[in-house]
Amino acid sequence: MLKFFQKDTNRDKVYASVEGYQVDIRPSVKTAKQSHDNVDELPTWDKFGANPKKGKGWYVTLIDGMFNGKHNLYGVDIERLVDSTNSELSNRRVAMMFFPNNTKVNNLIEIGKITQNVLPGWTVVVLNGATVINAGECESKVDDIINSTNKNVLIISAKMAQRSFSEELIDELYLAYDKGQDGTTIQKMSRALTSNSSDKVARIFSLSFDPNRDDKLDTMVFQAALNQVEKKGKSDIREELRRVYNSIDIFSCNNKGEAVKLEVDEYVKQALDKKGISRVMGKKSDLTLLTKTQIQALLNGNVDYLRNEMKERAEMGKTKDSKPRVCDRPKGEKPSENDIEKVREVVISMIEHSDVIMLAAKNKGAKNIDEALEIFEENKWTEILEDEFGVKYEVVKYLFTMGVIKGEWVNLLHG
């Protein structure tokens, strides 16, 4: 059948180039305190989303610095930062800014009003349940506004339009939330990638109160690197990170208004030190394959159940399978999203701290996670893991033995 189809190679030429900017917004807090009363000493995006009126003084200062170049906040001045890379912003700017997922409808409306007052030369569009009927209406609303004005346009959202939303003129995207939304970060970044031009540059700005630990931009690199590892089979995760990083530009922004690209080996070291790759791996673990009974056993530390499951798996000769065992799930036995996320947090924590297992066991000759767990059992060290992860050892072993956590990922990180 495929012989009747031909690949359109011209489509490969219209992918947008990607630039990522790690922006340190902490100086805006100090500046805001000089002009406004009651500025929070330790603001976060979650706090602002929960009470935008209280955080108005700081937020106005930040937006003024970002888009109007005011307050000598060179490190957040978007035009200055882009200019420092020998590039320039579009003549007409169409940008999108995502706030925390849990921002309430009325609060996002308030944020839109505050933003519009600071940016009179822009048209600010808020997308949420109060402004559009459903996600499908987002595109038509944005298109109508873009076509009805010659002003710059800033689209503000929390959850709405993070998927199935395309607007080719968006070439600036701002991530205005703290960590905890890894699963949707790449979807949000993708809103700037729609293109009908070979020279489009999609610029993604991570606005962070803690840039040394912020890994939202790294998520994009990690995901692409892991995809290559899985595609190629045996591959070094560090080498794949280098390849991906060399294909895009990620800049660290300083207070002088300079966007500086890290040398590749330094980037890989810093990225792995942040351990954000553990969260990407955790998000890629398909916990929907587990039954409600299995999920509950993991949450409750049901040792007898977990042991029996692992014994049954071993007797079937499938202890090396890379996927969790799929069980026939009785109707109504689907685990809740909340329970799945609780288990996912355990999974992420285990991957993130898997060096505790691997480094200790390597001194005893272990070459992979399976051998490492055997050494912990032989030396009666299992209580160490229980203290480290806060769960029964059987939970730790179950997640690795049953393939919920891919052993090859841990082996890659510590190989």
mmCIF file of C-alpha atoms in Angstrom:
data_model
loop_
_atom_site.group_PDB
_atom_site.id
_atom_site.type_symbol
_atom_site.label_atom_id
_atom_site.label_comp_id
_atom_site.label_asym_id
_atom_site.label_seq_id
_atom_site.Cartn_x
_atom_site.Cartn_y
_atom_site.Cartn_z
ATOM 1 C CA MET A 1 0.000 0.000 0.000
ATOM 2 C CA LEU A 2 2.873 2.367 0.834
ATOM 3 C CA LYS A 3 4.013 2.301 -2.796
ATOM 4 C CA PHE A 4 1.103 4.619 -3.593
ATOM 5 C CA PHE A 5 2.426 7.259 -1.199
ATOM 6 C CA GLN A 6 5.480 9.454 -1.407
ATOM 7 C CA LYS A 7 7.150 11.358 1.407
ATOM 8 C CA ASP A 8 7.009 15.129 1.040
ATOM 9 C CA THR A 9 10.623 15.987 1.867
ATOM 10 C CA ASN A 10 9.778 19.683 1.731
ATOM 11 C CA ARG A 11 7.975 19.259 5.055
ATOM 12 C CA ASP A 12 11.365 18.566 6.674
ATOM 13 C CA LYS A 13 12.444 22.068 5.691
ATOM 14 C CA VAL A 14 9.747 23.906 7.654
ATOM 15 C CA TYR A 15 10.567 22.665 11.145
ATOM 16 C CA ALA A 16 11.185 25.577 13.487
ATOM 17 C CA SER A 17 14.622 25.960 15.021
ATOM 18 C CA VAL A 18 14.514 25.958 18.837
ATOM 19 C CA GLU A 19 16.217 28.225 21.350
ATOM 20 C CA GLY A 20 15.795 27.858 25.105
ATOM 21 C CA TYR A 21 16.498 30.634 27.606
ATOM 22 C CA GLN A 22 16.966 29.943 31.334
ATOM 23 C CA VAL A 23 15.890 33.253 32.896
ATOM 24 C CA ASP A 24 16.677 34.115 36.518
ATOM 25 C CA ILE A 25 13.776 36.276 37.727
ATOM 26 C CA ARG A 26 14.975 36.665 41.343
ATOM 27 C CA PRO A 27 16.379 40.202 40.803
ATOM 28 C CA SER A 28 12.838 41.394 39.997
ATOM 29 C CA VAL A 29 11.846 40.625 43.610
ATOM 30 C CA LYS A 30 14.540 42.895 45.044
ATOM 31 C CA THR A 31 13.618 45.674 42.626
ATOM 32 C CA ALA A 32 9.908 45.329 43.368
ATOM 33 C CA LYS A 33 10.532 45.712 47.111
ATOM 34 C CA GLN A 34 11.985 49.169 46.486
ATOM 35 C CA SER A 35 8.786 50.385 44.829
ATOM 36 C CA HIS A 36 5.950 48.341 46.318
ATOM 37 C CA ASP A 37 4.818 47.438 49.816
ATOM 38 C CA ASN A 38 4.180 43.888 51.015
ATOM 39 C CA VAL A 39 6.298 42.153 48.372
ATOM 40 C CA ASP A 40 6.762 38.477 49.292
ATOM 41 C CA GLU A 41 10.362 37.737 50.278
ATOM 42 C CA LEU A 42 10.096 34.224 48.783
ATOM 43 C CA PRO A 43 7.575 34.376 45.947
ATOM 44 C CA THR A 44 6.718 31.410 43.754
ATOM 45 C CA TRP A 45 4.564 31.067 40.676
ATOM 46 C CA ASP A 46 2.134 28.924 42.667
ATOM 47 C CA LYS A 47 1.712 31.681 45.245
ATOM 48 C CA PHE A 48 1.135 34.275 42.551
ATOM 49 C CA GLY A 49 -1.380 32.099 40.730
ATOM 50 C CA ALA A 50 -3.283 31.605 43.996
ATOM 51 C CA ASN A 51 -3.419 35.321 44.816
ATOM 52 C CA PRO A 52 -2.434 37.600 41.901
ATOM 53 C CA LYS A 53 -3.635 40.772 43.645
ATOM 54 C CA LYS A 54 -1.247 40.156 46.537
ATOM 55 C CA GLY A 55 1.658 39.512 44.165
ATOM 56 C CA LYS A 56 0.758 42.353 41.799
ATOM 57 C CA GLY A 57 3.642 44.654 42.789
ATOM 58 C CA TRP A 58 6.279 42.069 42.002
ATOM 59 C CA TYR A 59 4.565 40.782 38.852
ATOM 60 C CA VAL A 60 4.153 44.282 37.388
ATOM 61 C CA THR A 61 7.870 44.884 37.952
ATOM 62 C CA LEU A 62 8.778 41.618 36.224
ATOM 63 C CA ILE A 63 6.546 42.141 33.160
ATOM 64 C CA ASP A 64 7.713 45.752 32.869
ATOM 65 C CA GLY A 65 11.310 44.545 32.838
ATOM 66 C CA MET A 66 10.653 41.697 30.418
ATOM 67 C CA PHE A 67 8.623 43.475 27.752
ATOM 68 C CA ASN A 68 9.227 47.193 28.324
ATOM 69 C CA GLY A 69 12.914 47.048 29.297
ATOM 70 C CA LYS A 70 12.352 49.015 32.506
ATOM 71 C CA HIS A 71 13.929 48.994 36.005
ATOM 72 C CA ASN A 72 17.400 48.083 34.677
ATOM 73 C CA LEU A 73 16.479 44.406 34.944
ATOM 74 C CA TYR A 74 18.796 43.420 32.100
ATOM 75 C CA GLY A 75 18.682 39.730 32.992
ATOM 76 C CA VAL A 76 14.949 39.523 32.194
ATOM 77 C CA ASP A 77 14.846 42.039 29.321
ATOM 78 C CA ILE A 78 13.765 39.705 26.516
ATOM 79 C CA GLU A 79 14.816 41.937 23.632
ATOM 80 C CA ARG A 80 18.256 42.520 25.164
ATOM 81 C CA LEU A 81 18.761 38.803 25.809
ATOM 82 C CA VAL A 82 17.854 37.813 22.245
ATOM 83 C CA ASP A 83 20.017 40.626 20.829
ATOM 84 C CA SER A 84 22.978 39.262 22.791
ATOM 85 C CA THR A 85 22.802 36.063 20.705
ATOM 86 C CA ASN A 86 23.155 38.123 17.501
ATOM 87 C CA SER A 87 19.530 37.469 16.684
ATOM 88 C CA GLU A 88 16.381 39.562 16.885
ATOM 89 C CA LEU A 89 12.721 39.234 17.759
ATOM 90 C CA SER A 90 9.981 39.314 15.139
ATOM 91 C CA ASN A 91 8.742 42.732 14.043
ATOM 92 C CA ARG A 92 5.306 41.728 15.222
ATOM 93 C CA ARG A 93 5.471 39.594 18.332
ATOM 94 C CA VAL A 94 3.005 36.827 19.108
ATOM 95 C CA ALA A 95 3.797 35.189 22.441
ATOM 96 C CA MET A 96 2.216 32.651 24.782
ATOM 97 C CA MET A 97 2.644 32.370 28.550
ATOM 98 C CA PHE A 98 1.653 29.358 30.655
ATOM 99 C CA PHE A 99 0.900 29.804 34.363
ATOM 100 C CA PRO A 100 0.541 27.006 36.967
ATOM 101 C CA ASN A 101 -2.009 24.313 36.108
ATOM 102 C CA ASN A 102 -3.922 24.932 39.321
ATOM 103 C CA THR A 103 -4.507 28.641 38.653
ATOM 104 C CA LYS A 104 -8.224 29.271 39.133
ATOM 105 C CA VAL A 105 -10.349 30.781 36.373
ATOM 106 C CA ASN A 106 -10.953 34.102 38.145
ATOM 107 C CA ASN A 107 -7.301 34.419 39.099
ATOM 108 C CA LEU A 108 -6.146 33.917 35.514
ATOM 109 C CA ILE A 109 -8.616 36.605 34.404
ATOM 110 C CA GLU A 110 -7.093 38.925 37.023
ATOM 111 C CA ILE A 111 -3.578 38.122 35.784
ATOM 112 C CA GLY A 112 -4.724 39.008 32.271
ATOM 113 C CA LYS A 113 -6.047 42.383 33.440
ATOM 114 C CA ILE A 114 -2.848 43.211 35.307
ATOM 115 C CA THR A 115 -0.751 42.210 32.295
ATOM 116 C CA GLN A 116 -2.838 44.309 29.902
ATOM 117 C CA ASN A 117 -2.404 47.386 32.096
ATOM 118 C CA VAL A 118 1.376 46.966 32.030
ATOM 119 C CA LEU A 119 1.440 46.347 28.252
ATOM 120 C CA PRO A 120 -0.897 48.881 26.612
ATOM 121 C CA GLY A 121 0.858 48.335 23.274
ATOM 122 C CA TRP A 122 -0.091 44.667 23.314
ATOM 123 C CA THR A 123 -3.342 42.763 23.064
ATOM 124 C CA VAL A 124 -3.566 40.259 25.909
ATOM 125 C CA VAL A 125 -5.736 37.176 25.359
ATOM 126 C CA VAL A 126 -6.773 34.928 28.255
ATOM 127 C CA LEU A 127 -7.719 31.342 27.465
ATOM 128 C CA ASN A 128 -9.723 29.523 30.126
ATOM 129 C CA GLY A 129 -13.228 28.289 30.872
ATOM 130 C CA ALA A 130 -14.520 31.857 31.239
ATOM 131 C CA THR A 131 -13.339 33.037 27.813
ATOM 132 C CA VAL A 132 -13.816 29.988 25.569
ATOM 133 C CA ILE A 133 -16.421 27.228 25.611
ATOM 134 C CA ASN A 134 -13.921 24.431 24.998
ATOM 135 C CA ALA A 135 -10.383 23.753 23.819
ATOM 136 C CA GLY A 136 -11.548 23.623 20.197
ATOM 137 C CA GLU A 137 -12.567 27.267 20.337
ATOM 138 C CA CYS A 138 -9.111 28.444 21.383
ATOM 139 C CA GLU A 139 -7.628 28.509 17.889
ATOM 140 C CA SER A 140 -10.497 30.428 16.311
ATOM 141 C CA LYS A 141 -10.508 32.988 19.156
ATOM 142 C CA VAL A 142 -6.775 33.592 18.878
ATOM 143 C CA ASP A 143 -6.906 33.743 15.062
ATOM 144 C CA ASP A 144 -9.706 36.327 15.180
ATOM 145 C CA ILE A 145 -7.773 38.537 17.590
ATOM 146 C CA ILE A 146 -4.492 38.277 15.668
ATOM 147 C CA ASN A 147 -6.274 39.175 12.423
ATOM 148 C CA SER A 148 -8.190 42.077 13.975
ATOM 149 C CA THR A 149 -5.187 44.014 15.278
ATOM 150 C CA ASN A 150 -1.677 45.039 14.282
ATOM 151 C CA LYS A 151 -0.529 45.046 17.912
ATOM 152 C CA ASN A 152 1.726 42.475 19.488
ATOM 153 C CA VAL A 153 -0.292 39.642 21.028
ATOM 154 C CA LEU A 154 0.295 37.829 24.312
ATOM 155 C CA ILE A 155 -1.783 34.681 24.960
ATOM 156 C CA ILE A 156 -2.181 33.707 28.619
ATOM 157 C CA SER A 157 -3.255 30.252 29.740
ATOM 158 C CA ALA A 158 -2.888 27.636 32.481
ATOM 159 C CA LYS A 159 -4.274 24.326 31.201
ATOM 160 C CA MET A 160 -6.155 25.422 28.108
ATOM 161 C CA ALA A 161 -4.515 25.103 24.665
ATOM 162 C CA GLN A 162 -1.550 23.051 25.844
ATOM 163 C CA ARG A 163 -2.583 20.350 23.342
ATOM 164 C CA SER A 164 -4.202 20.362 19.902
ATOM 165 C CA PHE A 165 -3.614 24.080 19.522
ATOM 166 C CA SER A 166 -1.662 25.469 16.577
ATOM 167 C CA GLU A 167 -0.792 29.068 15.766
ATOM 168 C CA GLU A 168 2.152 29.443 13.426
ATOM 169 C CA LEU A 169 2.852 33.063 14.440
ATOM 170 C CA ILE A 170 3.701 32.126 18.046
ATOM 171 C CA ASP A 171 7.489 32.267 18.299
ATOM 172 C CA GLU A 172 7.895 33.253 21.959
ATOM 173 C CA LEU A 173 6.756 30.895 24.706
ATOM 174 C CA TYR A 174 7.058 31.598 28.434
ATOM 175 C CA LEU A 175 6.918 28.931 31.146
ATOM 176 C CA ALA A 176 5.694 30.812 34.235
ATOM 177 C CA TYR A 177 5.350 27.981 36.708
ATOM 178 C CA ASP A 178 7.468 26.105 39.221
ATOM 179 C CA LYS A 179 8.418 22.447 38.834
ATOM 180 C CA GLY A 180 5.853 19.673 39.032
ATOM 181 C CA GLN A 181 4.349 19.777 35.553
ATOM 182 C CA ASP A 182 6.939 17.701 33.681
ATOM 183 C CA GLY A 183 4.317 15.668 31.877
ATOM 184 C CA THR A 184 2.867 18.721 30.149
ATOM 185 C CA THR A 185 5.978 20.880 29.742
ATOM 186 C CA ILE A 186 6.911 19.435 26.346
ATOM 187 C CA GLN A 187 3.308 19.802 25.166
ATOM 188 C CA LYS A 188 3.391 23.458 26.154
ATOM 189 C CA MET A 189 6.730 24.050 24.466
ATOM 190 C CA SER A 190 5.305 22.568 21.281
ATOM 191 C CA ARG A 191 2.831 25.444 20.965
ATOM 192 C CA ALA A 192 5.695 27.519 19.553
ATOM 193 C CA LEU A 193 6.856 24.884 17.068
ATOM 194 C CA THR A 194 4.109 25.146 14.436
ATOM 195 C CA SER A 195 5.704 26.654 11.348
ATOM 196 C CA ASN A 196 5.155 27.353 7.675
ATOM 197 C CA SER A 197 8.571 28.930 7.216
ATOM 198 C CA SER A 198 12.071 27.466 7.100
ATOM 199 C CA ASP A 199 13.515 30.425 9.035
ATOM 200 C CA LYS A 200 11.215 30.400 12.048
ATOM 201 C CA VAL A 201 12.954 30.357 15.443
ATOM 202 C CA ALA A 202 10.865 29.182 18.393
ATOM 203 C CA ARG A 203 12.185 30.833 21.574
ATOM 204 C CA ILE A 204 11.215 29.206 24.870
ATOM 205 C CA PHE A 205 11.831 31.109 28.108
ATOM 206 C CA SER A 206 11.806 29.332 31.478
ATOM 207 C CA LEU A 207 11.108 32.011 34.101
ATOM 208 C CA SER A 208 12.628 30.633 37.276
ATOM 209 C CA PHE A 209 13.106 31.614 40.922
ATOM 210 C CA ASP A 210 15.696 28.831 41.232
ATOM 211 C CA PRO A 211 17.509 28.498 37.897
ATOM 212 C CA ASN A 212 20.212 26.212 39.289
ATOM 213 C CA ARG A 213 17.589 23.527 39.966
ATOM 214 C CA ASP A 214 15.079 24.375 37.255
ATOM 215 C CA ASP A 215 15.020 21.648 34.592
ATOM 216 C CA LYS A 216 12.013 22.557 32.460
ATOM 217 C CA LEU A 217 14.195 23.183 29.404
ATOM 218 C CA ASP A 218 16.251 20.080 30.172
ATOM 219 C CA THR A 219 13.040 18.042 29.958
ATOM 220 C CA MET A 220 12.969 18.624 26.205
ATOM 221 C CA VAL A 221 16.583 17.455 25.831
ATOM 222 C CA PHE A 222 16.113 14.444 28.134
ATOM 223 C CA GLN A 223 13.014 13.273 26.287
ATOM 224 C CA ALA A 224 14.744 13.426 22.911
ATOM 225 C CA ALA A 225 17.867 11.688 24.267
ATOM 226 C CA LEU A 226 15.862 8.874 25.883
ATOM 227 C CA ASN A 227 13.921 8.379 22.661
ATOM 228 C CA GLN A 228 17.226 7.893 20.841
ATOM 229 C CA VAL A 229 18.478 5.452 23.484
ATOM 230 C CA GLU A 230 15.307 3.364 23.133
ATOM 231 C CA LYS A 231 15.435 3.539 19.345
ATOM 232 C CA LYS A 232 19.078 2.474 19.082
ATOM 233 C CA GLY A 233 18.989 -0.116 21.840
ATOM 234 C CA LYS A 234 22.420 0.065 23.413
ATOM 235 C CA SER A 235 23.562 3.647 23.655
ATOM 236 C CA ASP A 236 25.220 5.952 26.166
ATOM 237 C CA ILE A 237 22.731 8.432 27.610
ATOM 238 C CA ARG A 238 25.493 11.029 27.988
ATOM 239 C CA GLU A 239 26.427 10.752 24.331
ATOM 240 C CA GLU A 240 22.790 11.134 23.280
ATOM 241 C CA LEU A 241 22.433 14.184 25.541
ATOM 242 C CA ARG A 242 25.457 15.702 23.796
ATOM 243 C CA ARG A 243 23.966 15.048 20.367
ATOM 244 C CA VAL A 244 20.622 16.578 21.226
ATOM 245 C CA TYR A 245 22.169 19.578 22.984
ATOM 246 C CA ASN A 246 24.367 20.269 19.964
ATOM 247 C CA SER A 247 21.258 20.359 17.753
ATOM 248 C CA ILE A 248 19.534 23.163 19.708
ATOM 249 C CA ASP A 249 20.591 26.294 21.561
ATOM 250 C CA ILE A 250 19.975 26.547 25.310
ATOM 251 C CA PHE A 251 21.201 29.741 26.938
ATOM 252 C CA SER A 252 21.811 30.690 30.558
ATOM 253 C CA CYS A 253 20.892 34.351 31.075
ATOM 254 C CA ASN A 254 22.973 36.531 33.413
ATOM 255 C CA ASN A 255 22.171 39.861 35.066
ATOM 256 C CA LYS A 256 24.159 41.762 32.423
ATOM 257 C CA GLY A 257 21.554 40.855 29.840
ATOM 258 C CA GLU A 258 23.728 38.231 28.159
ATOM 259 C CA ALA A 259 22.418 34.855 27.033
ATOM 260 C CA VAL A 260 25.350 32.444 27.181
ATOM 261 C CA LYS A 261 25.383 28.903 25.807
ATOM 262 C CA LEU A 262 27.137 26.384 28.037
ATOM 263 C CA GLU A 263 29.874 24.156 26.624
ATOM 264 C CA VAL A 264 28.321 20.764 25.866
ATOM 265 C CA ASP A 265 30.140 18.677 28.499
ATOM 266 C CA GLU A 266 29.390 21.250 31.195
ATOM 267 C CA TYR A 267 25.726 21.220 30.179
ATOM 268 C CA VAL A 268 25.521 17.418 30.357
ATOM 269 C CA LYS A 269 27.156 17.440 33.802
ATOM 270 C CA GLN A 270 24.810 20.144 35.141
ATOM 271 C CA ALA A 271 21.750 18.515 33.592
ATOM 272 C CA LEU A 272 22.486 15.131 35.170
ATOM 273 C CA ASP A 273 23.318 16.775 38.521
ATOM 274 C CA LYS A 274 19.812 18.308 38.552
ATOM 275 C CA LYS A 275 18.453 14.757 38.204
ATOM 276 C CA GLY A 276 15.568 15.981 36.078
ATOM 277 C CA ILE A 277 16.134 13.009 33.808
ATOM 278 C CA SER A 278 14.777 10.864 36.653
ATOM 279 C CA ARG A 279 11.440 12.642 36.406
ATOM 280 C CA VAL A 280 11.346 12.194 32.631
ATOM 281 C CA MET A 281 12.053 8.477 33.084
ATOM 282 C CA GLY A 282 9.371 8.305 35.766
ATOM 283 C CA LYS A 283 6.854 9.972 33.490
ATOM 284 C CA LYS A 284 7.680 7.487 30.740
ATOM 285 C CA SER A 285 6.905 4.541 33.062
ATOM 286 C CA ASP A 286 3.497 3.252 31.974
ATOM 287 C CA LEU A 287 1.753 2.705 35.300
ATOM 288 C CA THR A 288 -1.606 2.256 33.580
ATOM 289 C CA LEU A 289 -0.513 -1.347 32.932
ATOM 290 C CA LEU A 290 -0.849 -2.037 36.660
ATOM 291 C CA THR A 291 -4.161 -3.116 38.170
ATOM 292 C CA LYS A 292 -5.862 -1.378 41.061
ATOM 293 C CA THR A 293 -4.831 -4.293 43.313
ATOM 294 C CA GLN A 294 -1.185 -3.919 42.296
ATOM 295 C CA ILE A 295 -1.271 -0.157 42.816
ATOM 296 C CA GLN A 296 -2.851 -0.545 46.252
ATOM 297 C CA ALA A 297 -0.327 -3.212 47.223
ATOM 298 C CA LEU A 298 2.492 -0.825 46.337
ATOM 299 C CA LEU A 299 0.941 2.066 48.244
ATOM 300 C CA ASN A 300 0.137 -0.025 51.306
ATOM 301 C CA GLY A 301 3.356 -2.053 51.297
ATOM 302 C CA ASN A 302 1.471 -5.362 51.045
ATOM 303 C CA VAL A 303 4.579 -7.536 51.296
ATOM 304 C CA ASP A 304 2.856 -10.925 50.905
ATOM 305 C CA TYR A 305 1.061 -9.849 47.726
ATOM 306 C CA LEU A 306 4.192 -8.365 46.175
ATOM 307 C CA ARG A 307 6.264 -11.448 47.013
ATOM 308 C CA ASN A 308 3.686 -13.766 45.476
ATOM 309 C CA GLU A 309 3.543 -11.647 42.304
ATOM 310 C CA MET A 310 7.328 -11.705 41.940
ATOM 311 C CA LYS A 311 7.467 -15.443 42.659
ATOM 312 C CA GLU A 312 4.813 -16.110 40.019
ATOM 313 C CA ARG A 313 6.708 -13.959 37.553
ATOM 314 C CA ALA A 314 9.970 -15.817 38.252
ATOM 315 C CA GLU A 315 8.300 -19.216 37.852
ATOM 316 C CA MET A 316 6.965 -18.110 34.481
ATOM 317 C CA GLY A 317 10.524 -17.256 33.435
ATOM 318 C CA LYS A 318 9.739 -13.610 32.764
ATOM 319 C CA THR A 319 11.806 -11.822 35.363
ATOM 320 C CA LYS A 320 13.809 -10.155 32.615
ATOM 321 C CA ASP A 321 10.828 -8.741 30.736
ATOM 322 C CA SER A 322 11.071 -5.001 30.189
ATOM 323 C CA LYS A 323 7.357 -4.321 30.633
ATOM 324 C CA PRO A 324 5.104 -4.634 33.673
ATOM 325 C CA ARG A 325 2.880 -7.669 33.666
ATOM 326 C CA VAL A 326 -0.487 -6.856 32.131
ATOM 327 C CA CYS A 327 -3.321 -8.397 34.130
ATOM 328 C CA ASP A 328 -6.920 -8.776 33.117
ATOM 329 C CA ARG A 329 -8.522 -5.877 34.949
ATOM 330 C CA PRO A 330 -12.069 -6.507 36.214
ATOM 331 C CA LYS A 331 -14.593 -3.850 35.336
ATOM 332 C CA GLY A 332 -14.449 -1.005 37.817
ATOM 333 C CA GLU A 333 -10.947 -2.012 38.953
ATOM 334 C CA LYS A 334 -9.138 0.815 37.216
ATOM 335 C CA PRO A 335 -6.815 2.580 39.688
ATOM 336 C CA SER A 336 -7.491 6.245 40.387
ATOM 337 C CA GLU A 337 -5.303 8.926 38.806
ATOM 338 C CA ASN A 338 -4.399 10.105 42.289
ATOM 339 C CA ASP A 339 -3.111 6.652 43.295
ATOM 340 C CA ILE A 340 -1.196 6.292 40.038
ATOM 341 C CA GLU A 341 0.536 9.618 40.654
ATOM 342 C CA LYS A 342 1.452 8.579 44.208
ATOM 343 C CA VAL A 343 3.152 5.464 42.856
ATOM 344 C CA ARG A 344 4.783 7.554 40.132
ATOM 345 C CA GLU A 345 6.360 9.776 42.793
ATOM 346 C CA VAL A 346 7.840 6.642 44.392
ATOM 347 C CA VAL A 347 9.134 5.534 40.978
ATOM 348 C CA ILE A 348 10.723 8.935 40.309
ATOM 349 C CA SER A 349 12.340 8.977 43.749
ATOM 350 C CA MET A 350 13.830 5.521 43.215
ATOM 351 C CA ILE A 351 15.286 6.423 39.834
ATOM 352 C CA GLU A 352 16.568 9.735 41.197
ATOM 353 C CA HIS A 353 18.336 8.027 44.118
ATOM 354 C CA SER A 354 19.246 4.787 42.363
ATOM 355 C CA ASP A 355 22.905 5.706 42.859
ATOM 356 C CA VAL A 356 22.424 4.560 46.478
ATOM 357 C CA ILE A 357 21.833 1.049 45.139
ATOM 358 C CA MET A 358 24.320 0.988 42.293
ATOM 359 C CA LEU A 359 27.371 2.653 43.862
ATOM 360 C CA ALA A 360 27.325 0.478 46.980
ATOM 361 C CA ALA A 361 26.790 -2.738 45.013
ATOM 362 C CA LYS A 362 29.431 -1.940 42.381
ATOM 363 C CA ASN A 363 32.095 -2.304 45.046
ATOM 364 C CA LYS A 364 30.884 -5.893 45.385
ATOM 365 C CA GLY A 365 31.064 -6.531 41.645
ATOM 366 C CA ALA A 366 27.493 -5.707 40.538
ATOM 367 C CA LYS A 367 27.202 -4.726 36.883
ATOM 368 C CA ASN A 368 23.468 -3.957 36.721
ATOM 369 C CA ILE A 369 20.437 -3.293 38.908
ATOM 370 C CA ASP A 370 19.439 -6.982 39.155
ATOM 371 C CA GLU A 371 22.860 -7.972 40.477
ATOM 372 C CA ALA A 372 22.865 -4.938 42.780
ATOM 373 C CA LEU A 373 19.603 -5.993 44.443
ATOM 374 C CA GLU A 374 20.938 -9.521 44.917
ATOM 375 C CA ILE A 375 23.990 -8.115 46.702
ATOM 376 C CA PHE A 376 21.809 -6.010 48.993
ATOM 377 C CA GLU A 377 19.859 -9.147 49.937
ATOM 378 C CA GLU A 378 22.972 -11.311 50.433
ATOM 379 C CA ASN A 379 24.551 -8.681 52.698
ATOM 380 C CA LYS A 380 21.308 -7.963 54.562
ATOM 381 C CA TRP A 381 21.431 -4.298 53.523
ATOM 382 C CA THR A 382 17.775 -4.076 52.535
ATOM 383 C CA GLU A 383 16.940 -1.896 55.542
ATOM 384 C CA ILE A 384 19.211 0.771 54.064
ATOM 385 C CA LEU A 385 16.920 0.986 51.036
ATOM 386 C CA GLU A 386 13.809 1.012 53.222
ATOM 387 C CA ASP A 387 15.218 3.990 55.130
ATOM 388 C CA GLU A 388 16.253 5.740 51.911
ATOM 389 C CA PHE A 389 12.968 5.358 50.045
ATOM 390 C CA GLY A 390 10.531 5.166 52.967
ATOM 391 C CA VAL A 391 8.905 1.977 51.651
ATOM 392 C CA LYS A 392 9.285 -1.753 52.245
ATOM 393 C CA TYR A 393 12.153 -3.396 50.385
ATOM 394 C CA GLU A 394 9.622 -5.587 48.562
ATOM 395 C CA VAL A 395 8.179 -2.436 46.960
ATOM 396 C CA VAL A 396 11.637 -1.464 45.711
ATOM 397 C CA LYS A 397 12.324 -4.928 44.332
ATOM 398 C CA TYR A 398 8.850 -5.247 42.813
ATOM 399 C CA LEU A 399 9.174 -2.034 40.807
ATOM 400 C CA PHE A 400 12.464 -3.191 39.294
ATOM 401 C CA THR A 401 11.711 -6.918 38.968
ATOM 402 C CA MET A 402 8.337 -6.403 37.310
ATOM 403 C CA GLY A 403 9.764 -3.871 34.869
ATOM 404 C CA VAL A 404 7.771 -0.884 36.147
ATOM 405 C CA ILE A 405 11.138 0.873 36.372
ATOM 406 C CA LYS A 406 13.219 -0.110 33.384
ATOM 407 C CA GLY A 407 16.448 -1.637 34.613
ATOM 408 C CA GLU A 408 18.289 -0.480 31.512
ATOM 409 C CA TRP A 409 17.570 3.151 32.401
ATOM 410 C CA VAL A 410 19.235 2.796 35.794
ATOM 411 C CA ASN A 411 22.088 0.887 34.184
ATOM 412 C CA LEU A 412 22.509 3.729 31.680
ATOM 413 C CA LEU A 413 22.672 6.360 34.415
ATOM 414 C CA HIS A 414 25.233 4.484 36.458
ATOM 415 C CA GLY A 415 26.946 2.316 33.892
#
